[in-house]
Coordinates of C-alpha atoms in Angstrom, one line a residue:
M1 CA 13.9 -17.8 -12.3
L2 CA 15.3 -15.7 -15.2
A3 CA 15.8 -11.8 -15.0
L4 CA 14.9 -10.3 -18.5
A5 CA 17.0 -7.4 -19.9
T6 CA 15.9 -4.7 -22.1
P7 CA 18.6 -3.9 -24.7
G8 CA 20.0 -0.3 -24.3
R9 CA 18.9 0.6 -20.8
A10 CA 20.5 0.4 -17.3
Q11 CA 20.2 -3.1 -16.1
I12 CA 18.5 -4.2 -12.8
D13 CA 18.7 -7.8 -11.8
V14 CA 15.1 -8.7 -10.4
E15 CA 14.5 -11.9 -8.7
I16 CA 11.3 -13.2 -7.4
V17 CA 12.0 -15.4 -4.3
A18 CA 8.9 -17.3 -3.4
G19 CA 7.7 -21.1 -3.0
D20 CA 6.7 -22.9 -6.3
N21 CA 3.8 -24.5 -4.5
I22 CA 0.8 -23.1 -2.8
I23 CA -1.5 -24.4 -0.1
V24 CA -5.0 -25.4 -1.1
D25 CA -6.5 -27.4 1.8
S26 CA -7.5 -31.0 1.0
N27 CA -10.9 -30.4 2.7
V28 CA -11.5 -27.1 0.6
L29 CA -14.9 -28.5 -0.7
S30 CA -16.2 -29.0 2.9
P31 CA -13.7 -27.0 4.9
S32 CA -13.2 -28.7 8.2
T33 CA -9.9 -27.2 8.4
Y34 CA -9.1 -23.4 8.7
A35 CA -6.3 -23.0 6.0
P36 CA -4.3 -20.3 4.5
E37 CA -5.7 -18.5 1.5
T38 CA -2.8 -16.0 0.8
F39 CA 0.8 -15.8 0.2
T40 CA 3.6 -13.3 0.4
V41 CA 6.4 -13.1 -2.2
Q42 CA 9.8 -11.1 -1.9
V43 CA 11.3 -9.6 -4.9
T44 CA 14.8 -8.4 -4.9
Y45 CA 16.1 -5.6 -7.2
C46 CA 19.9 -5.4 -7.4
N47 CA 22.1 -2.9 -9.3
N48 CA 25.2 -5.1 -10.5
T49 CA 26.6 -2.5 -12.9
A50 CA 29.4 -0.1 -11.9
A51 CA 27.2 2.9 -12.0
P52 CA 24.1 4.4 -10.0
I53 CA 20.8 3.9 -11.4
N54 CA 18.5 6.7 -10.7
D55 CA 14.8 7.2 -10.4
V56 CA 14.0 3.3 -9.9
Y57 CA 10.3 2.2 -9.6
A58 CA 9.3 -1.3 -8.7
H59 CA 6.2 -3.0 -10.3
I60 CA 4.3 -6.3 -9.6
G61 CA 1.5 -7.8 -11.9
N62 CA 1.8 -8.5 -15.8
I63 CA 4.8 -7.3 -17.9
D64 CA 3.2 -9.3 -20.8
D65 CA 6.3 -11.0 -21.9
G66 CA 8.3 -7.6 -21.8
G67 CA 5.7 -5.7 -24.0
A68 CA 6.3 -2.3 -22.7
T69 CA 2.8 -0.6 -23.7
A70 CA 1.0 -3.7 -22.2
A71 CA 2.6 -3.6 -18.7
T72 CA -0.1 -3.7 -15.9
P73 CA 1.0 -3.3 -12.3
G74 CA -1.7 -5.1 -10.1
T75 CA -3.1 -7.0 -12.9
Y76 CA -1.7 -10.8 -12.9
P77 CA -1.4 -13.0 -16.1
V78 CA -4.8 -14.6 -17.0
R79 CA -5.3 -18.2 -18.1
D80 CA -8.7 -18.7 -19.9
S81 CA -10.1 -22.1 -19.6
D82 CA -12.6 -21.3 -22.2
A83 CA -10.2 -20.4 -24.9
D84 CA -6.6 -22.2 -23.9
A85 CA -6.9 -25.7 -25.4
A86 CA -3.5 -26.7 -23.5
F87 CA -5.0 -25.3 -20.4
Q88 CA -8.0 -27.7 -21.0
A89 CA -6.0 -30.6 -21.7
E90 CA -3.8 -30.3 -18.6
S91 CA -6.5 -29.5 -16.1
P92 CA -10.0 -30.9 -17.6
H93 CA -11.8 -30.3 -14.2
L94 CA -11.3 -26.3 -14.9
A95 CA -12.3 -26.6 -18.6
N96 CA -14.9 -24.1 -19.6
T97 CA -14.9 -22.4 -16.3
G98 CA -13.5 -18.9 -17.0
D99 CA -10.5 -17.0 -16.1
Y100 CA -8.0 -17.7 -13.4
F101 CA -5.4 -15.4 -12.1
I102 CA -3.6 -14.2 -9.0
T103 CA -5.3 -11.1 -7.4
H104 CA -3.4 -8.4 -5.3
A105 CA -4.4 -8.1 -1.8
A106 CA -3.9 -4.4 -1.3
V107 CA -5.4 -1.6 -3.5
Q108 CA -3.9 -1.0 -7.1
A109 CA -1.6 1.9 -6.0
D110 CA 0.3 -0.5 -3.8
T111 CA 1.6 -2.3 -7.1
T112 CA 3.9 0.4 -8.0
R113 CA 6.5 1.4 -5.4
Y114 CA 9.3 3.9 -5.5
I115 CA 13.1 2.7 -4.9
G116 CA 14.9 5.8 -5.9
T117 CA 18.5 5.5 -6.6
L118 CA 20.3 1.9 -6.7
N119 CA 23.9 2.1 -6.1
P120 CA 26.6 -0.1 -7.5
G121 CA 26.2 -3.6 -5.7
Q122 CA 23.1 -2.4 -3.9
C123 CA 19.9 -4.5 -3.4
V124 CA 16.7 -3.6 -2.2
T125 CA 14.0 -6.5 -1.1
L126 CA 10.3 -5.7 -1.2
Y127 CA 7.4 -7.7 -0.1
W128 CA 3.8 -8.0 -1.7
M129 CA 0.9 -10.3 -0.6
M130 CA -1.6 -11.7 -3.0
C131 CA -4.5 -13.9 -3.1
Y132 CA -5.4 -17.1 -5.3
P133 CA -8.2 -19.4 -6.3
K134 CA -8.8 -22.4 -4.3
L135 CA -12.0 -23.5 -6.0
S136 CA -13.2 -23.4 -9.8
N137 CA -14.9 -20.5 -10.7
T138 CA -18.2 -22.5 -10.3
G139 CA -17.5 -23.6 -6.9
T140 CA -17.6 -27.2 -7.4
E141 CA -14.0 -28.5 -8.1
P142 CA -10.8 -27.9 -6.1
V143 CA -8.3 -26.3 -8.3
W144 CA -5.9 -29.1 -7.6
G145 CA -8.3 -31.5 -9.3
E146 CA -7.8 -35.5 -8.8
S147 CA -6.2 -35.9 -5.4
R148 CA -3.9 -39.0 -6.8
L149 CA -2.6 -36.7 -9.5
D150 CA -0.5 -33.9 -9.5
N151 CA 0.0 -32.8 -13.2
D152 CA -3.5 -31.3 -13.4
D153 CA -3.1 -28.9 -10.5
L154 CA -3.6 -25.3 -11.7
W155 CA -0.6 -23.3 -12.2
L156 CA -0.7 -19.4 -12.4
E157 CA 2.0 -17.0 -13.0
L158 CA 3.3 -13.6 -11.6
D159 CA 5.5 -10.9 -13.0
A160 CA 7.8 -8.4 -11.2
W161 CA 9.9 -5.7 -12.9
A162 CA 11.8 -2.3 -12.4
S163 CA 11.2 0.8 -14.6
Q164 CA 13.0 4.1 -14.8
L165 CA 11.5 7.6 -15.4
D166 CA 10.7 7.9 -18.8
A167 CA 11.4 11.6 -19.8
G168 CA 10.6 12.4 -16.3
T169 CA 7.2 10.4 -16.5
I170 CA 6.7 7.2 -14.2
N171 CA 6.0 4.5 -17.0
P172 CA 5.6 0.7 -16.0
G173 CA 6.3 -0.3 -19.4
N174 CA 9.9 1.4 -19.4
S175 CA 11.4 -1.9 -18.1
V176 CA 14.9 -2.3 -16.9
G177 CA 14.6 -5.7 -15.5
E178 CA 12.0 -8.4 -14.9
D179 CA 11.2 -11.8 -13.8
T180 CA 8.5 -14.3 -13.9
H181 CA 7.6 -16.9 -11.3
E182 CA 4.9 -19.7 -11.6
V183 CA 3.4 -20.9 -8.5
T184 CA 0.9 -24.3 -8.5
M185 CA -1.9 -24.8 -6.2
R186 CA -1.4 -28.1 -4.5
R187 CA -3.5 -30.2 -2.3
S188 CA -2.1 -29.9 1.2
I189 CA -2.9 -31.2 4.6
G190 CA -2.7 -29.5 8.0
A191 CA -0.2 -31.5 10.3
M192 CA -0.5 -31.3 13.9
A193 CA 3.2 -32.1 14.5
N194 CA 4.0 -28.7 12.8
K195 CA 3.0 -25.7 15.0
V196 CA 3.5 -22.0 15.0
S197 CA 1.9 -21.6 18.5
G198 CA 2.6 -23.0 22.1
P199 CA 2.8 -25.5 23.8
T200 CA 5.4 -26.7 21.5
G201 CA 5.3 -24.1 19.1
A202 CA 6.3 -20.4 19.1
V203 CA 5.9 -17.7 21.4
W204 CA 4.8 -14.5 19.7
T205 CA 5.8 -10.9 20.8
V206 CA 5.1 -7.5 19.4
T207 CA 7.8 -5.0 20.2
D208 CA 9.7 -1.9 18.7
L209 CA 13.1 -2.2 17.5
N210 CA 14.4 -1.7 20.8
G211 CA 12.6 -4.5 22.3
N212 CA 10.0 -2.5 24.0
P213 CA 6.3 -4.2 24.2
L214 CA 3.6 -2.7 22.0
D215 CA 0.0 -3.4 22.1
A216 CA -3.4 -1.6 21.9
G217 CA -2.5 0.3 25.0
T218 CA 0.9 1.3 23.7
P219 CA 0.4 1.5 20.0
A220 CA 3.2 2.1 17.3
K221 CA 3.2 5.5 15.8
P222 CA 2.8 6.1 11.9
G223 CA 6.3 5.6 10.4
Q224 CA 7.5 3.6 13.2
V225 CA 9.1 0.0 12.4
I226 CA 8.0 -2.7 14.6
K227 CA 8.8 -6.3 15.2
V228 CA 6.7 -9.4 15.3
C229 CA 8.7 -12.4 16.4
G230 CA 7.8 -15.8 16.9
T231 CA 10.2 -17.8 18.9
G232 CA 10.5 -21.8 18.8
F233 CA 7.9 -22.5 15.9
N234 CA 8.0 -26.3 15.2
L235 CA 8.4 -27.4 11.3
G236 CA 8.1 -31.1 12.0
V237 CA 10.0 -33.3 9.6
D238 CA 10.8 -31.7 6.2
N239 CA 10.7 -34.7 3.8
K240 CA 11.1 -34.7 0.3
G241 CA 8.3 -32.8 -1.4
Y242 CA 8.2 -31.6 -5.1
D243 CA 11.0 -31.4 -7.8
S244 CA 10.1 -28.0 -8.5
D245 CA 13.5 -26.9 -9.8
G246 CA 13.9 -30.0 -12.2
N247 CA 17.0 -31.3 -10.8
F248 CA 15.6 -35.0 -10.5
A249 CA 15.6 -34.8 -6.7
P250 CA 13.3 -33.6 -4.0
D251 CA 13.3 -29.9 -3.1
Y252 CA 13.3 -30.5 0.7
A253 CA 11.7 -27.0 0.8
V254 CA 10.2 -24.7 3.8
W255 CA 8.3 -21.6 3.1
L256 CA 7.6 -19.2 6.1
Q257 CA 4.6 -16.9 5.8
P258 CA 3.5 -13.6 7.7
V259 CA -0.1 -13.9 6.8
G260 CA -2.7 -16.5 5.8
D261 CA -5.7 -14.9 6.5
K262 CA -6.4 -11.9 4.3
N263 CA -9.4 -11.0 6.4
L264 CA -7.2 -10.1 9.5
Y265 CA -4.7 -8.2 7.8
D266 CA -4.8 -4.8 6.3
P267 CA -1.7 -4.0 4.0
L268 CA -2.6 -0.2 4.2
C269 CA -2.2 -0.2 8.1
F270 CA 1.3 -2.1 8.2
R271 CA 3.7 -3.1 5.3
L272 CA 6.3 -5.8 5.6
V273 CA 9.7 -4.4 5.0
R274 CA 12.1 -7.1 6.3
T275 CA 12.3 -10.5 7.6
E276 CA 15.1 -12.1 9.8
G277 CA 15.5 -15.3 11.8
Q278 CA 17.0 -18.6 12.3
L279 CA 16.3 -22.5 11.2
R280 CA 17.3 -25.1 13.3
I281 CA 17.3 -28.6 11.7
S282 CA 18.2 -31.5 13.5
R283 CA 19.5 -34.6 11.7
S284 CA 19.9 -38.3 12.1
G285 CA 23.1 -40.5 12.0
G286 CA 24.6 -38.3 14.4
N287 CA 25.1 -35.6 12.1
P288 CA 25.2 -32.1 13.7
T289 CA 22.3 -29.5 13.7
Y290 CA 22.0 -27.7 10.6
V291 CA 21.7 -24.0 11.5
L292 CA 20.7 -21.2 9.1
D293 CA 20.5 -17.4 10.0
F294 CA 18.7 -15.6 7.6
V295 CA 17.7 -11.9 6.5
D296 CA 15.1 -11.1 3.9
Q297 CA 14.3 -14.8 3.2
T298 CA 11.2 -16.9 3.5
Y299 CA 11.5 -19.5 1.1
F300 CA 14.3 -22.1 1.8
T301 CA 15.1 -25.1 -0.3
D302 CA 17.7 -28.2 -0.6
L303 CA 17.9 -28.4 3.2
P304 CA 19.2 -31.5 4.8
N305 CA 17.7 -34.6 3.5
D306 CA 18.5 -36.5 6.8
T307 CA 16.2 -34.5 9.0
N308 CA 14.3 -35.8 11.8
G309 CA 12.7 -32.4 12.8
G310 CA 13.0 -28.7 12.6
V311 CA 12.5 -25.7 14.9
G312 CA 13.0 -21.9 14.3
D313 CA 12.6 -18.5 15.0
V314 CA 11.5 -15.6 12.7
C315 CA 11.1 -11.8 13.1
Y316 CA 8.8 -9.8 10.7
H317 CA 9.6 -6.2 10.4
L318 CA 6.6 -3.9 9.7
V319 CA 6.1 -0.1 9.0
A320 CA 2.9 1.5 10.6
M321 CA 1.6 3.2 7.4
T322 CA -1.4 5.2 9.1
G323 CA -3.4 5.2 12.0
P324 CA -5.3 4.7 14.1
C325 CA -5.8 1.2 12.8
S326 CA -5.5 -2.5 13.8
M327 CA -5.0 -5.8 12.2
A328 CA -3.4 -9.1 13.0
L329 CA -0.9 -11.4 11.4
S330 CA -1.7 -15.0 10.7
P331 CA 1.6 -16.7 10.3
Y332 CA 1.9 -20.0 8.6
Q333 CA 4.2 -22.6 7.3
M334 CA 4.5 -24.8 4.2
V335 CA 6.8 -27.9 4.6
A336 CA 7.4 -30.9 2.5
S337 CA 5.5 -33.6 3.6
G338 CA 7.0 -36.8 1.6
A339 CA 7.3 -37.4 -2.2
D340 CA 4.9 -34.9 -4.3
N341 CA 3.1 -33.9 -1.0
E342 CA 3.0 -30.6 1.0
K343 CA 1.8 -29.9 4.7
F344 CA 1.0 -26.7 6.7
N345 CA 0.8 -26.2 10.5
G346 CA -2.2 -28.0 11.9
D347 CA -2.7 -25.2 14.3
F348 CA -3.0 -22.5 11.7
G349 CA -4.9 -19.7 13.4
A350 CA -3.5 -20.3 17.1
A351 CA -1.0 -17.4 16.6
S352 CA -2.7 -14.3 15.6
P353 CA -0.5 -11.6 16.8
G354 CA -2.4 -8.4 16.7
V355 CA -0.7 -5.0 15.7
D356 CA -1.8 -1.5 16.4
T357 CA -1.2 2.1 15.4
G358 CA -2.3 5.4 17.1
E359 CA -2.5 8.8 16.3
S360 CA 0.6 10.5 14.6
P361 CA 2.1 13.3 16.8
V362 CA 2.9 15.2 13.7
T363 CA 0.9 18.5 13.3
F364 CA -0.5 19.0 9.8
S365 CA -2.7 22.1 8.5
K366 CA -3.7 23.5 5.4
S367 CA -5.0 27.1 4.5
V368 CA -6.1 29.2 1.7
D369 CA -5.5 33.0 1.3
L370 CA -9.1 33.7 0.5
D371 CA -12.2 32.5 2.1
S372 CA -14.3 34.1 -0.6
A373 CA -13.3 34.9 -4.3
A374 CA -14.7 35.7 -7.7
A375 CA -14.1 33.9 -10.9
G376 CA -10.6 34.7 -12.4
T377 CA -9.0 35.0 -8.9
A378 CA -5.8 33.4 -7.9
L379 CA -5.7 31.1 -4.6
T380 CA -2.9 30.4 -2.6
Y381 CA -2.6 27.3 -0.5
D382 CA -0.1 26.8 2.2
I383 CA 0.5 23.4 3.9
L384 CA 2.6 23.3 7.1
F385 CA 3.5 20.3 8.9
T386 CA 5.8 19.7 11.9
N387 CA 7.5 16.9 13.9
P388 CA 7.4 17.7 17.6
A389 CA 10.5 18.2 19.5
G390 CA 11.6 15.0 21.1
E391 CA 9.8 12.8 18.7
D392 CA 11.9 10.2 16.5
P393 CA 13.0 11.2 12.6
L394 CA 10.1 10.9 10.6
G395 CA 10.1 9.3 7.2
L396 CA 11.5 5.8 5.9
P397 CA 13.8 6.7 2.9
E398 CA 15.8 3.5 3.4
Y399 CA 12.6 1.8 2.4
G400 CA 11.5 3.9 -0.3
M401 CA 8.8 5.4 1.9
P402 CA 9.6 9.3 2.7
L403 CA 7.4 11.9 3.6
V404 CA 5.2 12.7 0.8
V405 CA 2.6 15.8 0.6
N406 CA -0.3 14.8 -1.8
E407 CA -2.4 17.6 -3.1
Q408 CA -5.5 17.4 -5.9
I409 CA -6.3 20.5 -8.1
P410 CA -9.7 21.5 -7.0
A411 CA -12.5 21.2 -9.6
G412 CA -13.2 24.5 -11.5
T413 CA -9.7 25.8 -10.8
S414 CA -6.6 25.5 -12.9
Y415 CA -2.8 25.1 -11.6
V416 CA -0.7 28.3 -11.9
A417 CA 2.5 27.6 -13.7
G418 CA 5.8 27.6 -11.4
S419 CA 3.9 28.0 -8.1
A420 CA 4.5 24.5 -6.6
E421 CA 7.4 24.8 -4.2
G422 CA 8.5 23.6 -0.8
I423 CA 11.0 24.2 2.0
V424 CA 12.2 21.6 4.8
A425 CA 15.0 21.6 7.2
G426 CA 17.3 18.8 6.9
E427 CA 20.1 16.9 4.9
T428 CA 19.4 15.1 1.6
T429 CA 19.9 11.4 1.5
A430 CA 21.9 9.7 -1.0
N431 CA 19.2 7.2 -1.7
Y432 CA 17.2 10.2 -3.7
N433 CA 18.0 11.8 -7.0
D434 CA 16.6 15.1 -6.2
S435 CA 16.3 18.2 -8.4
G436 CA 18.7 20.2 -6.3
G437 CA 16.2 21.2 -3.6
F438 CA 15.2 19.6 -0.3
M439 CA 12.3 17.9 -1.9
D440 CA 11.2 16.7 -5.3
V441 CA 8.1 18.0 -6.8
L442 CA 6.0 15.7 -9.1
Y443 CA 3.1 16.4 -11.4
S444 CA 0.1 14.4 -12.8
T445 CA -2.0 14.9 -15.6
D446 CA -4.1 11.6 -15.4
D447 CA -5.6 12.3 -12.1
G448 CA -2.8 10.5 -10.1
L449 CA -2.3 7.5 -12.2
S450 CA 1.1 8.6 -13.1
Y451 CA 3.6 11.2 -12.3
T452 CA 6.5 13.5 -13.9
N453 CA 9.2 15.6 -12.3
T454 CA 8.8 17.8 -15.0
E455 CA 6.2 20.6 -14.9
P456 CA 3.8 20.0 -17.7
G457 CA 3.9 22.7 -20.9
D458 CA 0.3 23.3 -20.1
P459 CA -0.5 23.8 -16.3
T460 CA -4.0 23.6 -17.0
Q461 CA -3.7 19.9 -17.5
V462 CA -2.1 19.5 -14.1
T463 CA -4.5 17.2 -11.8
H464 CA -2.5 16.3 -8.7
I465 CA 0.9 17.5 -7.1
Q466 CA 3.3 15.4 -4.9
W467 CA 6.2 16.8 -2.9
W468 CA 8.7 14.0 -1.8
L469 CA 10.9 15.0 0.9
D470 CA 14.6 14.0 0.5
S471 CA 15.5 13.5 4.1
K472 CA 13.8 12.5 7.3
L473 CA 11.9 15.4 9.1
Q474 CA 14.0 15.5 12.6
G475 CA 12.0 16.0 15.8
G476 CA 11.3 19.9 16.1
D477 CA 11.5 20.6 12.5
S478 CA 8.7 21.8 10.1
A479 CA 8.3 21.6 6.4
F480 CA 6.1 23.7 4.2
V481 CA 4.9 23.7 0.6
Q482 CA 2.7 25.9 -1.3
F483 CA 0.9 26.3 -4.6
Q484 CA -1.6 28.2 -6.7
V485 CA -4.8 27.7 -8.6
A486 CA -6.8 30.1 -10.6
I487 CA -10.6 30.0 -10.4
D488 CA -11.9 29.2 -14.0
D489 CA -13.7 32.2 -15.5
P490 CA -16.2 31.3 -16.6
F491 CA -16.6 29.0 -13.4
S492 CA -16.7 25.3 -14.6
G493 CA -17.2 23.6 -10.9
S494 CA -20.5 22.0 -9.9
S495 CA -20.3 23.5 -6.6
P496 CA -19.7 27.2 -5.6
L497 CA -17.5 26.0 -2.5
I498 CA -14.0 25.4 -3.8
E499 CA -12.7 22.8 -1.6
N500 CA -9.9 20.0 -1.5
T501 CA -7.8 18.0 1.0
A502 CA -4.2 17.3 1.4
G503 CA -2.6 14.5 2.8
L504 CA 0.6 13.3 4.4
S505 CA 1.7 9.8 3.8
F506 CA 4.8 7.5 3.7
G507 CA 5.7 6.9 0.0
D508 CA 3.0 5.7 -1.9
G509 CA 1.2 4.6 1.3
P510 CA -2.5 6.0 2.4
P511 CA -2.4 9.5 4.1
F512 CA -1.8 9.2 7.9
R513 CA -2.7 13.3 8.2
E514 CA -4.9 15.3 6.2
D515 CA -6.6 18.7 6.3
Q516 CA -8.9 20.6 4.2
A517 CA -9.3 24.4 3.1
G518 CA -12.2 25.9 1.1
T519 CA -13.1 29.2 -0.7
L520 CA -16.6 30.3 -1.4
L521 CA -17.1 31.5 -5.1
T522 CA -19.0 34.9 -5.2
G523 CA -21.3 36.2 -7.6
N524 CA -23.4 39.0 -8.9
N525 CA -26.2 38.5 -6.5
S526 CA -27.1 39.7 -3.1
L527 CA -29.2 38.6 -0.4
G528 CA -31.1 40.7 2.4
G529 CA -34.1 41.0 4.5
T530 CA -35.7 42.2 7.8
V531 CA -35.9 40.7 10.9
W532 CA -39.2 42.2 12.8
K533 CA -41.8 41.5 15.5
D534 CA -44.6 39.4 14.0
S535 CA -47.2 40.6 16.3
D536 CA -50.0 38.6 14.6
R537 CA -47.6 35.5 13.8
D538 CA -48.9 35.7 10.0
G539 CA -45.3 35.6 8.4
T540 CA -46.0 39.0 6.7
L541 CA -44.5 42.3 7.8
N542 CA -47.6 44.4 8.3
G543 CA -48.2 48.1 9.1
G544 CA -47.4 48.7 12.6
E545 CA -44.9 45.6 13.0
T546 CA -41.4 47.0 14.0
G547 CA -38.0 45.7 12.9
I548 CA -35.7 44.3 15.7
Q549 CA -32.1 45.8 16.0
D550 CA -28.9 44.0 16.6
V551 CA -29.9 40.6 15.7
Q552 CA -27.3 38.3 14.4
V553 CA -28.1 36.8 11.2
S554 CA -25.6 34.0 9.6
L555 CA -25.6 32.7 6.1
Y556 CA -24.3 29.0 5.5
F557 CA -23.7 27.2 2.4
D558 CA -25.7 24.0 2.6
V559 CA -23.1 21.6 1.1
D560 CA -25.6 18.5 0.9
G561 CA -28.8 20.5 0.5
D562 CA -30.7 19.0 3.1
G563 CA -31.7 22.2 4.6
V564 CA -30.0 21.8 7.8
I565 CA -26.9 23.1 9.2
D566 CA -24.3 20.3 9.6
E567 CA -20.9 20.1 10.5
G568 CA -18.8 21.1 7.5
D569 CA -21.1 23.4 6.0
P570 CA -19.1 26.6 5.9
L571 CA -20.3 30.0 7.2
I572 CA -20.6 32.6 4.4
A573 CA -21.3 35.8 6.3
T574 CA -22.7 37.0 9.3
R575 CA -24.6 40.4 9.7
D576 CA -26.3 42.5 12.6
T577 CA -29.6 43.9 11.7
A578 CA -30.0 47.8 11.7
A579 CA -32.1 49.8 13.7
D580 CA -35.3 49.1 11.4
G581 CA -34.6 45.4 11.4
T582 CA -32.9 45.3 8.1
Y583 CA -29.9 43.4 7.0
S584 CA -27.8 42.9 3.7

C-alpha cells in the first residue's frame, strides 16, 4: 500500500490496514449458511514530519487518483462491467451487469471525520465499516465466478486520505496524504473448527473501562467508552491462504472483525475507536507458542507456517454516540484455509453481544428572546448545557469527538454578522488548533456540507453554525453559546412560525441532546369576536342574547393545518372576554 503525496503541502502518511480478501459464502446462491456481509477497515494517519500539522480531516471514499476537485467521501471507486473491456475479460460472469462498488455502512457525514492537530510522530487510527456485493447485479451469479478459479473473482477499491482546511474551509480535495486498497471477494467456507463462541470458543463480556458490567439495565451513557471483549476464540489452523503481497509465498493471514451482520449494528449508536488483544498460535515440532499482543490491529499476516491451531482474545472499544439506542456486534474471523482458500468461523452469529445506551445526564436548553416579532426584527438565541456535578468529564477530543453544538439558521431569517459566540469553563487541549477562545466557531454556506472557521463576508449566506469545544466539559460545568438572526423584511418563509432545533453531539456524530425554540411572526391583521349565550342555538348573536364575561379564549397556530390542537402547536395569545362578552 502506497501513501501518495501532494507536492508543496504538509505531508501525512496514510495507510489502510485491512485484509486483501473478503468473505463471500460458498453457498451464497442458496444461503444455507449465515455468513458475514460487512467488513471494517482501519486507517492510520501519521505525522512523520518535524512540525505539527493543524486542522486535519480524515476521509474515506474515492480520491479519484489524486484529482482534487473529484474527491468524493462516501462514494467509492466504481467498476463498470458494461464499458470496461478489461473487467469483462477478467470476470466474464459479471459482464454487462452494471456497476460494482463498495458502499458505506453509515451515513454520508460519517465519511469525513475531524482529527485536529497531529503532532510530530503522532498517529491516529480510525475505523470504518462498509458493505460489498456478494452476487451479480442480476442476482444470478456469485461475484467469485467459477468455484475452481480465483483469477475471475471480483475486486474493488477504496481510498482513504487526509486533508487540511483550505483557506479556512473543509475541502476533501485538499489532500495531504492518500492510500488505496484493493479487496477481492473470495469464495469462502464456514469451518466448525473456527469458533467465536463457546463451548470451545470465546466468552463475550460488555463492560466499562473499569470492568464494570453493562447491559440493558445498566446501559452506557452517551460519550462513554465501553469494551466488548471476547476471551478464548478459536482460529483453528491458519494454513497458507493467498499470496496477496506478491512475495511468492502464502500469507498465513488472520483477520478479526467486529461486525458481519449490518442489520444488527448501528454505527450512529456506537463507533469503534480502538482494538486490543492477543493471539496465541501453537506450533508443531516442539516450537514455542507464538504470542502476539496487539493494539489497533485487526489484520495479521506472515504468521508462523508451522501452526497446528490458534486461539486469542480481543477487545473492541466503542464510544456511545447517542441514546437511548441498542445494537449488537456480530464478530467473525477470516483465516487462511489451504492454498488459495479462506474460511470463516462456522458459528458466525452465535456471538452477538448486545450494547445499549441510555439517556444522557446532560441538560440542554435553547431559548429565544421574543415569542413574537415583526419582519425586520432581530432574534437572539441562547443555548445552555450543563454536565451535572459528579458526572465524568464529557467529550472525547482524544478521538476527534469533542462536544459540538449544531445550529441551523431558520427559514425566513438571515444570520447577523459577528453574533456567534460561546463561553465554557475548562482548559484547552493540545489536540485542537483553536482560534484563541474556549471553542471554535465554524460556518457553513451550503446547508452543512462543508464548513469554514472564517465568518463569510456576506452573513446572509450562512446556513449552519457549529461550536466545537476545545476541552472536555467537567462535571458541574456549563457552556453557553449564542447567535442572532434578523427576520427577513419582507418575510420570505413559508410559515409564520420561525422555529429551529439545536443539537449537541460528539464530533461529527448524531445529536444526543436537542431542544427547540420558536417565534411567531406578527402581521397587520387582528382577530376578535364575542362569546355569548346562544339561547336559540342558531349560531347567531340575536337581539336579547347577552355576552358572557371572563371566558378565557386562546389562539393557537395550527402547524399541520388539521384543525386540531396538537402537541407542538404554539399558543399565540390568551384573552379574557369583557363584560359584554367581546375579546380582541
